[in-house]
Structure formats: structure tokens, C-alpha cells
Amino acid sequence: MGKQNIAIRGHQDEDGNFMAMLSIFTKEKSILRDHLENAPRISKYTCPVIQNDIILFSAEQILDVIIDICRRSVIYALIADESTDFTNKEQISICIRFVGRKEDGKHRIREEFLNFVHADIRTNAEELTTKFLETIQSVGLSVNDMRIQGYDGASVMSGHVSGVQTRIR
């Protein structure tokens, strides 16, 4: 569902895409079909809380694969861009760009999302630098392998005296 960018849940728990996918899987998996048909409602493990747990677990697995591929490429670029979300909170998307190899041996430039960093509108370069470095280190990348930093033109990000770029460099 994430690959196709479609919603997991609908207006009711029973009519979402997650439940529709489970229904499709039950046609081939008798154990799953039996479980969903006969288990008590509380033991079906299909509630939104469990769905969120599945999403988080899947995200961790996907991120591990991305980081492994990035490490094999040896060097990477850090890209960060800020925007305000619908609740008027400042959030910064952190992405990495690196060269990955396809199965056919050809090289392909990949740009992958790592995480959102929430910041206060008044967050300064020192605080952002700390948040960026913590994010990079928390996913298991070495700052020493970063070769390029890409930010918008805001002075807090790309200022040549004390911006995020200068501090990380």
C-alpha cells in the first residue's frame, strides 16, 4: 500500500485497504482465513493500533535496507528541506542521495527519505545541526561519509559563518 501510495484505513475499520488486502490473502492462506473467521474479535490483531505497529515495523525494515545500500555506496549526500505542516508545526524532511547498483550491475542515483525532524519556528542553526547529526547517527550512517549537503537558501541552513552547513562541515 505504501508503494502504491494508497491509504491503509477507510472510514470504518472494516472497509479499509488493509482489510481488503487481508481478504485477498485469505484466498490462498487457509491459516489466515481460519484465524480471521474464527478468532474472537479482540484476538484478530486487525485494529488500527496493530496496523500502526505493522507500519512502524515495516518502516524499520525498509530503512535498514536503504541504509545498507547507502553504506555499500560508501559516500552520500544529505538533503534537508523545511515546511510547515497542517498544524503549523515546522518540520524538516531529511533525505539522503547516493549511488546504488541495480541487479544488472548498472549504477542508479537514489534519493531516499529518512525521517522528519520537528523544529520550532525559531530553531537556530546549532539546534538544527544537532538534530540532523542525531538523525544521521541514529540510522547508522557515518557523518565522515557525507560529501554533500543540500539545503534551501535560508541563512540558518546555508549561512557561511554559522549555518547548519558550516557547522556540519
XYZ file of C-alpha atoms in Angstrom:
169
model
C 0.000 0.000 0.000
C 2.878 2.348 0.728
C 4.498 1.588 -2.599
C 1.260 2.466 -4.375
C 0.675 5.487 -2.104
C -2.800 4.370 -1.066
C -4.466 4.790 2.315
C -4.420 1.908 4.758
C -7.671 2.614 6.540
C -11.086 3.721 5.335
C -13.851 5.498 7.214
C -14.617 2.302 9.134
C -12.091 -0.276 10.347
C -13.713 -2.943 8.184
C -13.671 -1.084 4.831
C -10.029 -0.008 4.581
C -7.372 -1.197 2.162
C -5.596 -3.141 4.911
C -8.649 -5.306 5.465
C -9.165 -5.643 1.691
C -5.575 -6.918 1.330
C -6.107 -9.391 4.167
C -9.245 -10.604 2.424
C -7.252 -11.250 -0.761
C -4.553 -13.117 1.175
C -7.156 -15.363 2.836
C -7.979 -16.880 -0.549
C -4.542 -18.522 -0.638
C -3.697 -18.789 3.059
C -6.092 -21.086 4.883
C -4.454 -20.426 8.260
C -5.094 -16.697 7.880
C -8.645 -17.292 6.663
C -9.375 -19.583 9.606
C -7.914 -17.078 12.056
C -9.922 -14.131 10.718
C -13.144 -16.126 10.552
C -12.939 -17.883 13.922
C -10.794 -15.845 16.320
C -12.521 -13.666 18.893
C -12.735 -10.039 17.749
C -10.187 -8.945 20.340
C -7.665 -11.556 19.097
C -7.781 -10.874 15.351
C -4.978 -8.292 15.530
C -6.502 -6.092 12.846
C -7.294 -2.973 14.892
C -5.728 0.401 14.000
C -3.175 0.084 16.828
C -1.869 -3.194 15.385
C -1.942 -1.725 11.874
C 0.226 1.149 13.122
C 2.612 -1.350 14.716
C 2.867 -3.171 11.384
C 3.572 0.128 9.626
C 6.329 1.020 12.098
C 7.893 -2.437 11.864
C 7.773 -2.290 8.051
C 9.299 1.196 8.060
C 12.201 -0.033 10.194
C 12.808 -2.935 7.813
C 12.719 -0.665 4.750
C 15.035 1.860 6.396
C 17.513 -0.908 7.268
C 17.637 -1.957 3.595
C 18.092 1.650 2.427
C 20.918 2.261 4.909
C 22.633 -0.992 3.925
C 22.579 0.006 0.246
C 23.784 3.505 1.121
C 26.695 2.140 3.166
C 27.787 -0.007 0.225
C 27.930 3.090 -1.959
C 30.492 4.492 0.517
C 29.537 8.187 0.248
C 26.240 10.046 0.342
C 24.652 13.490 0.276
C 22.407 14.913 2.988
C 19.356 16.829 1.789
C 17.051 18.720 4.128
C 14.078 20.919 3.399
C 11.690 22.579 5.775
C 7.977 23.209 5.629
C 5.103 23.874 7.967
C 2.594 21.055 8.448
C -1.178 21.461 8.743
C -0.916 22.101 12.498
C 1.542 24.979 11.892
C 4.484 22.980 13.225
C 7.795 23.343 11.467
C 9.061 20.035 10.132
C 12.171 19.240 8.183
C 12.411 16.262 5.879
C 15.788 14.574 5.896
C 16.792 12.605 2.823
C 19.968 11.032 1.551
C 21.171 10.732 -2.020
C 23.666 8.104 -3.086
C 24.625 5.861 -5.978
C 23.198 2.368 -5.783
C 23.743 -0.593 -8.073
C 20.939 -2.366 -9.850
C 20.939 -6.121 -10.218
C 22.160 -5.747 -13.794
C 25.296 -4.000 -12.492
C 24.329 -0.528 -13.689
C 24.532 2.425 -11.339
C 21.470 4.368 -10.337
C 21.197 7.564 -8.317
C 18.840 7.031 -5.398
C 17.229 9.626 -3.204
C 15.580 8.211 -0.107
C 13.599 9.748 2.732
C 14.972 9.071 6.232
C 12.833 10.952 8.709
C 11.010 14.103 9.671
C 12.622 16.332 12.272
C 10.252 18.598 14.139
C 11.547 22.035 14.964
C 10.308 25.243 16.467
C 9.869 28.142 14.024
C 12.644 29.918 15.946
C 15.035 26.962 15.925
C 18.598 28.106 15.376
C 21.446 26.574 13.380
C 23.033 24.926 16.416
C 19.825 23.069 17.352
C 19.179 22.011 13.738
C 22.744 20.782 13.367
C 22.326 18.634 16.472
C 19.022 17.225 15.194
C 20.457 16.434 11.751
C 23.548 14.728 13.174
C 21.436 12.732 15.644
C 19.214 11.555 12.777
C 22.193 10.517 10.634
C 23.835 8.668 13.511
C 20.582 7.036 14.689
C 20.130 5.293 11.333
C 23.718 4.060 11.384
C 25.400 6.317 8.849
C 28.784 7.900 9.427
C 28.999 11.665 9.153
C 32.502 11.157 7.738
C 30.985 9.548 4.642
C 28.814 12.608 3.912
C 30.252 14.519 0.962
C 27.487 16.959 0.032
C 24.864 18.917 1.943
C 21.805 20.302 0.203
C 19.587 22.899 1.850
C 17.311 25.737 0.819
C 18.664 29.269 0.726
C 17.723 30.170 4.296
C 20.667 31.644 6.159
C 20.109 29.347 9.149
C 20.770 26.404 6.827
C 23.398 27.542 4.375
C 24.972 30.523 6.131
C 28.728 30.514 5.513
C 29.627 31.757 9.010
C 27.484 29.715 11.391
C 24.764 27.980 9.351
C 23.969 24.276 9.572
C 26.121 23.554 6.525
C 29.183 25.217 8.033
C 28.697 23.556 11.406
C 28.424 20.075 9.895
C 31.361 20.655 7.577
